[in-house]
Amino acid sequence: MPPIQDVLQTIDNLVWGPPLLILLVGTGLYLTARLGLLQVFKLPLALKLVFRADKNPHLPGDVSSFAALCTALSATVGTGNIVGVATAIKLGGPGALFWMWMAAFFGMATKYAECLLAVKYRTVDDKGQMAGGPMYYLTHGLGLPWLGKLFALFGVGVALFGIGTFAQVNAISDAVHATFDIPVLWTCLTLAVLVAMITLGGIKSISRVAEAIVPFMMVFYVTASVALLAMNASAVPDAIVLVVQSAFTGHAAVGGFFGATMMLAIQSGVARGVFSNESGLGSAPIAAAAARSKSCVEQGLISMTGTFFDTIIICTMTGLVLIVTGVWSGDASGARMTNLAFQNGLSQDWGNLVVTVGLLFFAFTTIIGWNYYGERCMQYLAGRRGILPFKLVFIACIVGSAFLHLDLIWILADIVNGLMAIPNLIGLIGLRHVVAMETKRYFAGQPDDDDVLQPALAQR
């Protein structure tokens, strides 16, 4: 391992040690209990709201609730669903998938809470656009502006050096080069031009692209995965049993798999799960704040489904495909492992097509979604004058990120992700009573408490 990678791995182990894992899962566990298993009992309502999300242009907000969800999903459904699941299982064994499920289950309550708070404490910037997210509820709700600045700083770091660029561009360029033999540099330059063209239009342009691409890419990938699992239906029950058993016992070395302890399964599963669905990270609330919505609770419910779609459905599909086809115990890793699984389960041509197209769409939409997140964080830190420098650095990172080593990319992404989650989780814990109060008020048929919301919206 190179010296710099060795140092970063040590930092990563500290950041993603027991304290952060306990804070992440503990926050979700507490909110799950406090909200009465809302992610179970109110999931049907949440799904109903997704498909009848109010598009009334006269409601406060910049885009429809569905467009805001698609924007958040565009940033969350990315390489974590294809490469991240493979990386988790390669490190922690099949049991890592179980801990991804646990992180997602409790993460749904976390996602609900953070997106509820984003709408409640959102404000309007000098251009008349909605501005919200953890930096605002940390400042106006918790009264800790320095913590809001810390979150925004880490958010810029994730956009530039974590989820937003390095991991996505590397996955796209690697897949395109392997499938179509297109040089890496040409792929990076093309991505840079496309991202610049889309993101110049701000949230409305980004949300239009997300609304067009996200539903298609999810249906395409899930359909291909279900077809493969149907062709290997007899192996699916054993795969599920292996996932559960390995989650609590670890897994011995087999084939190209070096073995893993239960703790490694938990660590890799939770870390990759958070990387994939971003529950507790604080990113989705930035998109939720832009939604045209009359209720912070309804937007929280709509946003909560993002974690369900991302991890409970898509990551599960990938994980089962990897286990059923047996490639998890081979020598391949990352996107190549997932590619090999689909080749073995379908055919070489169809396997290449599914993974390449999936990576292209998943990763590209993540890039544009995180460009918006990073831009809003930079605006909070430096005002509108900071947006152009951020965009230029973001584009530069796209061009250069494909030349970094894959292991280094994932370690760096893990570090900045973890650092971003800490202030957000502190905010959720500090404002837990607000979340509970608004939830109780909504389901009792009372209107939202708009003492904070309405003065800001009246400026529009």
Tab-separated table of C-alpha atoms in Angstrom:
chain	number	residue	atom	x	y	z
A	1	MET	CA	0.000	0.000	0.000
A	2	PRO	CA	1.476	3.433	-0.971
A	3	PRO	CA	2.405	5.705	1.995
A	4	ILE	CA	-0.368	8.266	1.288
A	5	GLN	CA	-2.943	5.507	0.972
A	6	ASP	CA	-1.682	3.980	4.226
A	7	VAL	CA	-2.160	7.329	6.015
A	8	LEU	CA	-5.633	7.827	4.545
A	9	GLN	CA	-6.627	4.280	5.516
A	10	THR	CA	-5.645	5.021	9.124
A	11	ILE	CA	-7.761	8.205	9.074
A	12	ASP	CA	-10.637	6.303	7.482
A	13	ASN	CA	-10.526	3.665	10.225
A	14	LEU	CA	-10.685	6.410	12.864
A	15	VAL	CA	-13.550	8.291	11.177
A	16	TRP	CA	-15.582	5.147	10.538
A	17	GLY	CA	-14.763	3.569	13.875
A	18	PRO	CA	-17.346	2.472	16.468
A	19	PRO	CA	-18.278	6.058	17.557
A	20	LEU	CA	-19.589	7.125	14.125
A	21	LEU	CA	-21.245	3.767	13.464
A	22	ILE	CA	-23.019	4.008	16.815
A	23	LEU	CA	-23.994	7.637	16.133
A	24	LEU	CA	-25.382	6.806	12.679
A	25	VAL	CA	-27.311	3.679	13.594
A	26	GLY	CA	-28.181	5.019	17.044
A	27	THR	CA	-29.747	8.179	15.623
A	28	GLY	CA	-31.812	6.121	13.191
A	29	LEU	CA	-32.766	3.679	15.948
A	30	TYR	CA	-33.855	6.494	18.281
A	31	LEU	CA	-35.888	8.246	15.569
A	32	THR	CA	-37.462	4.915	14.579
A	33	ALA	CA	-38.647	4.388	18.152
A	34	ARG	CA	-39.644	8.031	18.725
A	35	LEU	CA	-41.660	8.148	15.497
A	36	GLY	CA	-43.350	4.783	16.094
A	37	LEU	CA	-41.798	2.776	13.235
A	38	LEU	CA	-42.891	5.459	10.802
A	39	GLN	CA	-40.801	3.940	7.979
A	40	VAL	CA	-42.940	0.788	8.215
A	41	PHE	CA	-46.437	2.045	8.991
A	42	LYS	CA	-46.283	5.202	6.871
A	43	LEU	CA	-44.374	3.757	3.897
A	44	PRO	CA	-47.602	3.123	1.894
A	45	LEU	CA	-48.590	6.762	2.430
A	46	ALA	CA	-45.088	7.911	1.475
A	47	LEU	CA	-45.182	5.924	-1.774
A	48	LYS	CA	-48.657	7.309	-2.507
A	49	LEU	CA	-47.364	10.858	-1.983
A	50	VAL	CA	-44.473	10.219	-4.390
A	51	PHE	CA	-46.820	9.476	-7.255
A	52	ARG	CA	-49.278	12.252	-6.506
A	53	ALA	CA	-46.733	14.838	-5.413
A	54	ASP	CA	-48.290	18.295	-5.684
A	55	LYS	CA	-47.012	20.187	-8.738
A	56	ASN	CA	-48.933	23.377	-7.908
A	57	PRO	CA	-46.615	26.192	-9.136
A	58	HIS	CA	-48.055	28.587	-6.557
A	59	LEU	CA	-46.721	26.624	-3.591
A	60	PRO	CA	-43.421	27.837	-2.084
A	61	GLY	CA	-40.452	26.113	-3.662
A	62	ASP	CA	-38.459	25.918	-6.889
A	63	VAL	CA	-39.358	22.443	-8.229
A	64	SER	CA	-42.070	19.827	-7.634
A	65	SER	CA	-41.736	17.365	-4.753
A	66	PHE	CA	-41.237	14.547	-7.266
A	67	ALA	CA	-38.508	16.524	-9.050
A	68	ALA	CA	-36.801	17.160	-5.708
A	69	LEU	CA	-36.942	13.419	-4.946
A	70	CYS	CA	-35.523	12.602	-8.389
A	71	THR	CA	-32.745	15.144	-7.827
A	72	ALA	CA	-31.915	13.534	-4.482
A	73	LEU	CA	-32.098	10.062	-6.049
A	74	SER	CA	-29.884	11.226	-8.906
A	75	ALA	CA	-27.207	11.982	-6.326
A	76	THR	CA	-27.744	8.835	-4.238
A	77	VAL	CA	-28.340	6.159	-6.892
A	78	GLY	CA	-24.813	6.010	-8.247
A	79	THR	CA	-21.724	3.834	-8.244
A	80	GLY	CA	-22.530	2.870	-4.650
A	81	ASN	CA	-25.327	0.696	-6.015
A	82	ILE	CA	-23.056	-1.182	-8.428
A	83	VAL	CA	-19.443	-0.704	-7.321
A	84	GLY	CA	-20.122	0.063	-3.643
A	85	VAL	CA	-22.102	-3.125	-3.009
A	86	ALA	CA	-19.378	-5.177	-4.686
A	87	THR	CA	-16.727	-3.424	-2.585
A	88	ALA	CA	-18.695	-4.038	0.638
A	89	ILE	CA	-19.153	-7.749	-0.059
A	90	LYS	CA	-15.533	-8.119	-1.182
A	91	LEU	CA	-14.362	-6.645	2.142
A	92	GLY	CA	-16.983	-7.928	4.562
A	93	GLY	CA	-18.427	-10.970	2.850
A	94	PRO	CA	-22.120	-11.624	2.091
A	95	GLY	CA	-23.028	-10.468	5.607
A	96	ALA	CA	-22.199	-6.883	4.612
A	97	LEU	CA	-25.436	-6.828	2.592
A	98	PHE	CA	-27.451	-7.512	5.758
A	99	TRP	CA	-25.841	-4.536	7.506
A	100	MET	CA	-26.579	-2.399	4.463
A	101	TRP	CA	-30.239	-3.360	4.981
A	102	MET	CA	-30.069	-2.426	8.663
A	103	ALA	CA	-28.409	0.902	7.879
A	104	ALA	CA	-31.122	1.587	5.285
A	105	PHE	CA	-34.022	0.552	7.540
A	106	PHE	CA	-33.024	2.893	10.345
A	107	GLY	CA	-31.720	5.372	7.772
A	108	MET	CA	-35.253	5.826	6.425
A	109	ALA	CA	-36.255	7.438	9.726
A	110	THR	CA	-33.117	9.566	9.594
A	111	LYS	CA	-33.824	10.661	6.004
A	112	TYR	CA	-37.405	11.546	6.971
A	113	ALA	CA	-36.227	13.701	9.873
A	114	GLU	CA	-33.499	15.579	8.023
A	115	CYS	CA	-35.710	16.387	5.027
A	116	LEU	CA	-38.563	17.492	7.284
A	117	LEU	CA	-36.186	19.905	9.019
A	118	ALA	CA	-34.837	21.117	5.674
A	119	VAL	CA	-38.293	22.311	4.585
A	120	LYS	CA	-39.191	23.718	7.987
A	121	TYR	CA	-36.066	25.876	8.275
A	122	ARG	CA	-35.509	26.744	4.612
A	123	THR	CA	-35.202	30.358	3.540
A	124	VAL	CA	-34.960	32.357	0.310
A	125	ASP	CA	-31.677	33.638	-1.141
A	126	ASP	CA	-31.087	36.984	-2.868
A	127	LYS	CA	-32.024	35.450	-6.242
A	128	GLY	CA	-35.409	34.290	-4.974
A	129	GLN	CA	-34.388	30.612	-4.856
A	130	MET	CA	-34.965	28.275	-1.945
A	131	ALA	CA	-31.963	27.687	0.301
A	132	GLY	CA	-32.041	24.933	2.875
A	133	GLY	CA	-30.346	21.890	4.278
A	134	PRO	CA	-28.433	20.995	7.447
A	135	MET	CA	-26.439	24.242	7.448
A	136	TYR	CA	-29.714	26.153	7.821
A	137	TYR	CA	-31.367	24.011	10.475
A	138	LEU	CA	-28.088	23.897	12.392
A	139	THR	CA	-28.011	27.706	12.252
A	140	HIS	CA	-31.668	28.707	12.630
A	141	GLY	CA	-33.020	25.656	14.439
A	142	LEU	CA	-30.186	24.632	16.734
A	143	GLY	CA	-28.588	28.089	16.962
A	144	LEU	CA	-25.101	26.826	16.097
A	145	PRO	CA	-23.955	28.676	12.939
A	146	TRP	CA	-20.364	27.472	13.353
A	147	LEU	CA	-21.610	23.876	13.084
A	148	GLY	CA	-23.549	24.852	9.959
A	149	LYS	CA	-20.341	26.221	8.448
A	150	LEU	CA	-18.494	23.036	9.376
A	151	PHE	CA	-21.160	20.945	7.641
A	152	ALA	CA	-21.021	23.148	4.530
A	153	LEU	CA	-17.217	22.876	4.448
A	154	PHE	CA	-17.360	19.085	4.585
A	155	GLY	CA	-20.193	19.163	2.021
A	156	VAL	CA	-17.950	20.975	-0.445
A	157	GLY	CA	-15.287	18.363	0.283
A	158	VAL	CA	-17.667	15.482	-0.484
A	159	ALA	CA	-18.792	17.172	-3.711
A	160	LEU	CA	-15.233	17.733	-4.910
A	161	PHE	CA	-13.338	14.760	-3.493
A	162	GLY	CA	-15.926	12.175	-2.493
A	163	ILE	CA	-19.245	11.086	-3.956
A	164	GLY	CA	-19.490	13.985	-6.398
A	165	THR	CA	-16.575	13.390	-8.713
A	166	PHE	CA	-13.820	10.862	-8.122
A	167	ALA	CA	-15.804	7.672	-7.550
A	168	GLN	CA	-18.343	8.432	-10.297
A	169	VAL	CA	-15.956	9.509	-13.056
A	170	ASN	CA	-13.585	6.637	-12.380
A	171	ALA	CA	-16.475	4.157	-12.653
A	172	ILE	CA	-17.774	5.700	-15.895
A	173	SER	CA	-14.396	5.960	-17.610
A	174	ASP	CA	-13.408	2.434	-16.572
A	175	ALA	CA	-16.686	0.941	-17.842
A	176	VAL	CA	-16.629	2.865	-21.132
A	177	HIS	CA	-12.991	1.976	-21.768
A	178	ALA	CA	-13.587	-1.724	-21.030
A	179	THR	CA	-16.755	-1.974	-23.134
A	180	PHE	CA	-16.179	0.459	-26.003
A	181	ASP	CA	-12.386	0.970	-25.837
A	182	ILE	CA	-12.833	4.760	-25.608
A	183	PRO	CA	-9.784	6.533	-24.107
A	184	VAL	CA	-10.220	7.674	-20.521
A	185	LEU	CA	-9.289	11.283	-21.288
A	186	TRP	CA	-12.017	11.620	-23.946
A	187	THR	CA	-14.610	10.278	-21.520
A	188	CYS	CA	-13.538	12.759	-18.834
A	189	LEU	CA	-13.611	15.720	-21.212
A	190	THR	CA	-17.051	14.743	-22.520
A	191	LEU	CA	-18.386	14.428	-18.968
A	192	ALA	CA	-16.949	17.816	-18.044
A	193	VAL	CA	-18.716	19.510	-20.996
A	194	LEU	CA	-22.069	17.792	-20.321
A	195	VAL	CA	-21.984	18.594	-16.603
A	196	ALA	CA	-21.155	22.236	-17.298
A	197	MET	CA	-24.033	22.550	-19.784
A	198	ILE	CA	-26.620	21.035	-17.412
A	199	THR	CA	-25.552	22.661	-14.161
A	200	LEU	CA	-25.473	26.177	-15.585
A	201	GLY	CA	-29.284	26.107	-15.419
A	202	GLY	CA	-29.292	25.479	-11.676
A	203	ILE	CA	-31.788	23.306	-9.778
A	204	LYS	CA	-34.523	23.566	-12.437
A	205	SER	CA	-32.247	22.279	-15.189
A	206	ILE	CA	-30.781	19.567	-12.961
A	207	SER	CA	-34.225	18.428	-11.783
A	208	ARG	CA	-35.529	18.198	-15.378
A	209	VAL	CA	-32.648	15.908	-16.328
A	210	ALA	CA	-33.134	13.891	-13.124
A	211	GLU	CA	-36.890	13.467	-13.734
A	212	ALA	CA	-36.145	12.134	-17.226
A	213	ILE	CA	-33.273	9.789	-16.355
A	214	VAL	CA	-33.785	8.519	-12.796
A	215	PRO	CA	-37.049	6.545	-13.245
A	216	PHE	CA	-35.766	5.008	-16.497
A	217	MET	CA	-32.398	3.941	-15.102
A	218	MET	CA	-33.932	2.386	-11.983
A	219	VAL	CA	-36.498	0.368	-13.936
A	220	PHE	CA	-33.846	-0.744	-16.456
A	221	TYR	CA	-31.400	-1.988	-13.824
A	222	VAL	CA	-33.979	-3.615	-11.556
A	223	THR	CA	-35.623	-5.396	-14.513
A	224	ALA	CA	-32.275	-6.852	-15.629
A	225	SER	CA	-31.480	-7.944	-12.070
A	226	VAL	CA	-34.882	-9.573	-11.560
A	227	ALA	CA	-34.479	-11.424	-14.871
A	228	LEU	CA	-31.109	-12.808	-13.760
A	229	LEU	CA	-32.435	-13.829	-10.339
A	230	ALA	CA	-35.485	-15.474	-11.943
A	231	MET	CA	-33.149	-17.544	-14.117
A	232	ASN	CA	-31.336	-18.642	-10.940
A	233	ALA	CA	-34.392	-18.770	-8.671
A	234	SER	CA	-33.355	-21.993	-6.926
A	235	ALA	CA	-30.168	-20.336	-5.629
A	236	VAL	CA	-31.864	-17.220	-4.200
A	237	PRO	CA	-33.091	-18.737	-0.879
A	238	ASP	CA	-29.605	-20.099	-0.106
A	239	ALA	CA	-28.102	-16.714	-0.942
A	240	ILE	CA	-30.420	-14.970	1.541
A	241	VAL	CA	-29.567	-17.531	4.254
A	242	LEU	CA	-25.854	-16.959	3.578
A	243	VAL	CA	-26.323	-13.184	3.927
A	244	VAL	CA	-28.013	-13.519	7.336
A	245	GLN	CA	-25.616	-16.168	8.684
A	246	SER	CA	-22.512	-14.261	7.577
A	247	ALA	CA	-23.829	-11.062	9.147
A	248	PHE	CA	-23.483	-12.565	12.642
A	249	THR	CA	-20.610	-14.999	12.206
A	250	GLY	CA	-18.374	-13.415	9.577
A	251	HIS	CA	-17.143	-15.600	6.740
A	252	ALA	CA	-14.061	-17.777	6.350
A	253	ALA	CA	-11.666	-17.423	3.430
A	254	VAL	CA	-12.879	-19.064	0.229
A	255	GLY	CA	-11.554	-18.789	-3.329
A	256	GLY	CA	-10.328	-15.232	-3.886
A	257	PHE	CA	-12.102	-14.006	-0.737
A	258	PHE	CA	-9.726	-13.544	2.180
A	259	GLY	CA	-12.301	-13.951	4.938
A	260	ALA	CA	-13.998	-11.369	7.158
A	261	THR	CA	-15.051	-10.928	10.771
A	262	MET	CA	-18.490	-9.835	11.910
A	263	MET	CA	-17.084	-6.365	12.751
A	264	LEU	CA	-15.665	-5.986	9.253
A	265	ALA	CA	-19.027	-7.002	7.783
A	266	ILE	CA	-20.763	-4.349	9.908
A	267	GLN	CA	-18.217	-1.638	9.127
A	268	SER	CA	-18.150	-2.225	5.379
A	269	GLY	CA	-21.919	-2.721	5.157
A	270	VAL	CA	-22.841	0.423	7.083
A	271	ALA	CA	-20.172	2.584	5.396
A	272	ARG	CA	-21.125	1.447	1.893
A	273	GLY	CA	-24.820	1.707	2.780
A	274	VAL	CA	-24.417	5.325	3.852
A	275	PHE	CA	-22.312	6.018	0.752
A	276	SER	CA	-25.146	4.629	-1.362
A	277	ASN	CA	-28.313	6.038	0.255
A	278	GLU	CA	-26.744	9.033	2.065
A	279	SER	CA	-29.140	8.754	5.033
A	280	GLY	CA	-27.715	10.861	7.835
A	281	LEU	CA	-25.174	12.424	5.538
A	282	GLY	CA	-27.248	15.580	5.130
A	283	SER	CA	-27.169	15.817	1.343
A	284	ALA	CA	-30.777	14.940	0.418
A	285	PRO	CA	-32.193	17.753	2.617
A	286	ILE	CA	-30.517	20.283	0.316
A	287	ALA	CA	-32.645	19.022	-2.584
A	288	ALA	CA	-35.744	18.570	-0.399
A	289	ALA	CA	-35.567	22.237	0.606
A	290	ALA	CA	-36.168	23.238	-3.037
A	291	ALA	CA	-39.419	21.249	-3.276
A	292	ARG	CA	-42.781	22.928	-3.813
A	293	SER	CA	-44.553	21.569	-0.782
A	294	LYS	CA	-47.212	22.756	1.635
A	295	SER	CA	-46.040	20.402	4.377
A	296	CYS	CA	-42.601	19.661	5.797
A	297	VAL	CA	-43.898	16.273	6.993
A	298	GLU	CA	-45.141	15.271	3.533
A	299	GLN	CA	-41.801	16.200	1.987
A	300	GLY	CA	-40.048	14.197	4.687
A	301	LEU	CA	-42.162	11.162	3.819
A	302	ILE	CA	-41.514	11.589	0.086
A	303	SER	CA	-37.768	11.940	0.658
A	304	MET	CA	-37.740	8.874	2.944
A	305	THR	CA	-38.657	6.675	-0.028
A	306	GLY	CA	-35.296	7.542	-1.595
A	307	THR	CA	-33.505	5.290	0.902
A	308	PHE	CA	-36.055	2.540	0.293
A	309	PHE	CA	-35.588	2.666	-3.495
A	310	ASP	CA	-31.814	3.037	-3.303
A	311	THR	CA	-30.797	0.361	-0.813
A	312	ILE	CA	-33.725	-1.908	-0.001
A	313	ILE	CA	-34.431	-2.412	-3.709
A	314	ILE	CA	-31.447	-1.565	-5.936
A	315	CYS	CA	-28.550	-2.504	-3.637
A	316	THR	CA	-30.354	-5.731	-2.734
A	317	MET	CA	-30.623	-6.586	-6.425
A	318	THR	CA	-26.882	-6.073	-6.920
A	319	GLY	CA	-25.936	-7.981	-3.775
A	320	LEU	CA	-28.082	-11.012	-4.607
A	321	VAL	CA	-26.773	-11.062	-8.178
A	322	LEU	CA	-23.183	-11.112	-6.863
A	323	ILE	CA	-23.907	-13.925	-4.395
A	324	VAL	CA	-26.153	-16.079	-6.604
A	325	THR	CA	-23.614	-16.089	-9.439
A	326	GLY	CA	-20.754	-16.853	-7.019
A	327	VAL	CA	-18.443	-14.084	-8.250
A	328	TRP	CA	-18.196	-12.521	-4.765
A	329	SER	CA	-15.659	-15.198	-3.782
A	330	GLY	CA	-13.546	-14.759	-6.940
A	331	ASP	CA	-10.634	-12.452	-7.686
A	332	ALA	CA	-12.595	-9.644	-9.369
A	333	SER	CA	-13.528	-6.482	-7.470
A	334	GLY	CA	-15.521	-3.279	-7.941
A	335	ALA	CA	-17.358	-2.761	-11.218
A	336	ARG	CA	-15.558	-5.719	-12.785
A	337	MET	CA	-17.090	-8.030	-10.174
A	338	THR	CA	-20.610	-6.797	-10.920
A	339	ASN	CA	-19.915	-6.943	-14.656
A	340	LEU	CA	-18.737	-10.540	-14.350
A	341	ALA	CA	-21.826	-11.465	-12.334
A	342	PHE	CA	-24.195	-10.202	-15.025
A	343	GLN	CA	-22.102	-11.848	-17.747
A	344	ASN	CA	-22.298	-15.187	-15.942
A	345	GLY	CA	-25.997	-14.804	-15.142
A	346	LEU	CA	-27.198	-13.471	-18.499
A	347	SER	CA	-24.602	-13.442	-21.272
A	348	GLN	CA	-21.387	-11.590	-21.996
A	349	ASP	CA	-23.035	-9.041	-24.291
A	350	TRP	CA	-26.088	-8.445	-22.098
A	351	GLY	CA	-23.975	-8.404	-18.942
A	352	ASN	CA	-21.669	-5.746	-20.355
A	353	LEU	CA	-24.639	-3.697	-21.533
A	354	VAL	CA	-26.479	-3.763	-18.180
A	355	VAL	CA	-23.474	-2.733	-16.085
A	356	THR	CA	-22.101	-0.186	-18.551
A	357	VAL	CA	-25.455	1.519	-19.147
A	358	GLY	CA	-26.272	1.330	-15.439
A	359	LEU	CA	-22.965	2.907	-14.464
A	360	LEU	CA	-23.227	5.596	-17.136
A	361	PHE	CA	-26.659	6.761	-15.992
A	362	PHE	CA	-26.223	6.152	-12.275
A	363	ALA	CA	-22.860	7.856	-12.020
A	364	PHE	CA	-23.634	10.755	-14.367
A	365	THR	CA	-26.759	11.787	-12.495
A	366	THR	CA	-24.846	11.557	-9.223
A	367	ILE	CA	-22.286	14.008	-10.576
A	368	ILE	CA	-24.871	16.632	-11.503
A	369	GLY	CA	-26.781	16.138	-8.247
A	370	TRP	CA	-23.662	16.643	-6.153
A	371	ASN	CA	-22.680	19.666	-8.195
A	372	TYR	CA	-25.872	21.281	-6.901
A	373	TYR	CA	-25.240	20.164	-3.315
A	374	GLY	CA	-21.697	21.485	-3.359
A	375	GLU	CA	-22.822	24.747	-4.937
A	376	ARG	CA	-25.397	25.368	-2.197
A	377	CYS	CA	-22.832	24.573	0.500
A	378	MET	CA	-20.326	26.951	-1.104
A	379	GLN	CA	-22.966	29.665	-1.369
A	380	TYR	CA	-23.676	29.285	2.348
A	381	LEU	CA	-19.967	29.678	3.113
A	382	ALA	CA	-18.938	32.428	0.689
A	383	GLY	CA	-22.084	33.854	-0.890
A	384	ARG	CA	-22.765	33.795	-4.623
A	385	ARG	CA	-19.213	34.909	-5.376
A	386	GLY	CA	-18.039	31.444	-4.343
A	387	ILE	CA	-20.168	29.580	-6.895
A	388	LEU	CA	-18.073	30.162	-10.034
A	389	PRO	CA	-14.750	29.135	-8.407
A	390	PHE	CA	-16.480	26.019	-7.046
A	391	LYS	CA	-17.824	25.089	-10.486
A	392	LEU	CA	-14.379	25.512	-12.066
A	393	VAL	CA	-12.714	23.310	-9.452
A	394	PHE	CA	-15.545	20.765	-9.784
A	395	ILE	CA	-14.997	20.525	-13.547
A	396	ALA	CA	-11.232	20.207	-13.003
A	397	CYS	CA	-11.840	17.320	-10.599
A	398	ILE	CA	-13.979	15.571	-13.217
A	399	VAL	CA	-11.176	15.774	-15.757
A	400	GLY	CA	-8.499	14.536	-13.352
A	401	SER	CA	-10.348	12.046	-11.171
A	402	ALA	CA	-10.236	9.071	-13.534
A	403	PHE	CA	-6.471	8.828	-13.123
A	404	LEU	CA	-6.600	8.061	-9.398
A	405	HIS	CA	-6.334	4.536	-8.029
A	406	LEU	CA	-9.719	2.944	-7.193
A	407	ASP	CA	-8.783	2.008	-3.616
A	408	LEU	CA	-7.553	5.542	-2.925
A	409	ILE	CA	-10.807	6.980	-4.293
A	410	TRP	CA	-13.018	4.913	-2.009
A	411	ILE	CA	-10.916	5.641	1.083
A	412	LEU	CA	-10.976	9.387	0.407
A	413	ALA	CA	-14.731	9.292	-0.246
A	414	ASP	CA	-15.313	7.418	3.014
A	415	ILE	CA	-13.397	10.003	5.036
A	416	VAL	CA	-15.198	13.105	3.767
A	417	ASN	CA	-18.565	11.302	3.932
A	418	GLY	CA	-18.047	10.484	7.581
A	419	LEU	CA	-16.934	14.001	8.459
A	420	MET	CA	-20.018	15.455	6.744
A	421	ALA	CA	-22.361	13.152	8.654
A	422	ILE	CA	-21.164	14.162	12.139
A	423	PRO	CA	-22.519	17.755	12.320
A	424	ASN	CA	-25.745	16.706	10.588
A	425	LEU	CA	-26.393	13.932	13.100
A	426	ILE	CA	-25.729	16.352	15.950
A	427	GLY	CA	-28.399	18.602	14.413
A	428	LEU	CA	-30.909	15.748	14.147
A	429	ILE	CA	-30.387	14.785	17.771
A	430	GLY	CA	-30.647	18.399	18.917
A	431	LEU	CA	-33.867	18.985	16.938
A	432	ARG	CA	-35.468	15.584	17.586
A	433	HIS	CA	-38.328	17.166	19.526
A	434	VAL	CA	-39.156	19.438	16.578
A	435	VAL	CA	-39.340	16.392	14.285
A	436	ALA	CA	-41.610	14.566	16.739
A	437	MET	CA	-43.825	17.618	17.257
A	438	GLU	CA	-44.311	18.285	13.528
A	439	THR	CA	-45.040	14.608	12.885
A	440	LYS	CA	-47.610	14.440	15.680
A	441	ARG	CA	-49.204	17.682	14.484
A	442	TYR	CA	-49.520	16.433	10.881
A	443	PHE	CA	-51.064	13.063	11.696
A	444	ALA	CA	-53.439	14.747	14.152
A	445	GLY	CA	-54.745	16.764	11.199
A	446	GLN	CA	-53.282	20.071	12.373
A	447	PRO	CA	-51.462	22.472	9.995
A	448	ASP	CA	-47.673	22.824	10.039
A	449	ASP	CA	-46.149	25.131	12.606
A	450	ASP	CA	-44.942	27.833	10.206
A	451	ASP	CA	-43.495	30.277	12.731
A	452	VAL	CA	-40.071	29.801	11.189
A	453	LEU	CA	-41.066	29.033	7.604
A	454	GLN	CA	-43.541	31.710	6.660
A	455	PRO	CA	-41.549	34.920	7.343
A	456	ALA	CA	-38.843	33.747	4.962
A	457	LEU	CA	-41.295	32.580	2.301
A	458	ALA	CA	-43.172	35.849	2.450
A	459	GLN	CA	-40.156	37.464	0.762
A	460	ARG	CA	-40.893	35.582	-2.477
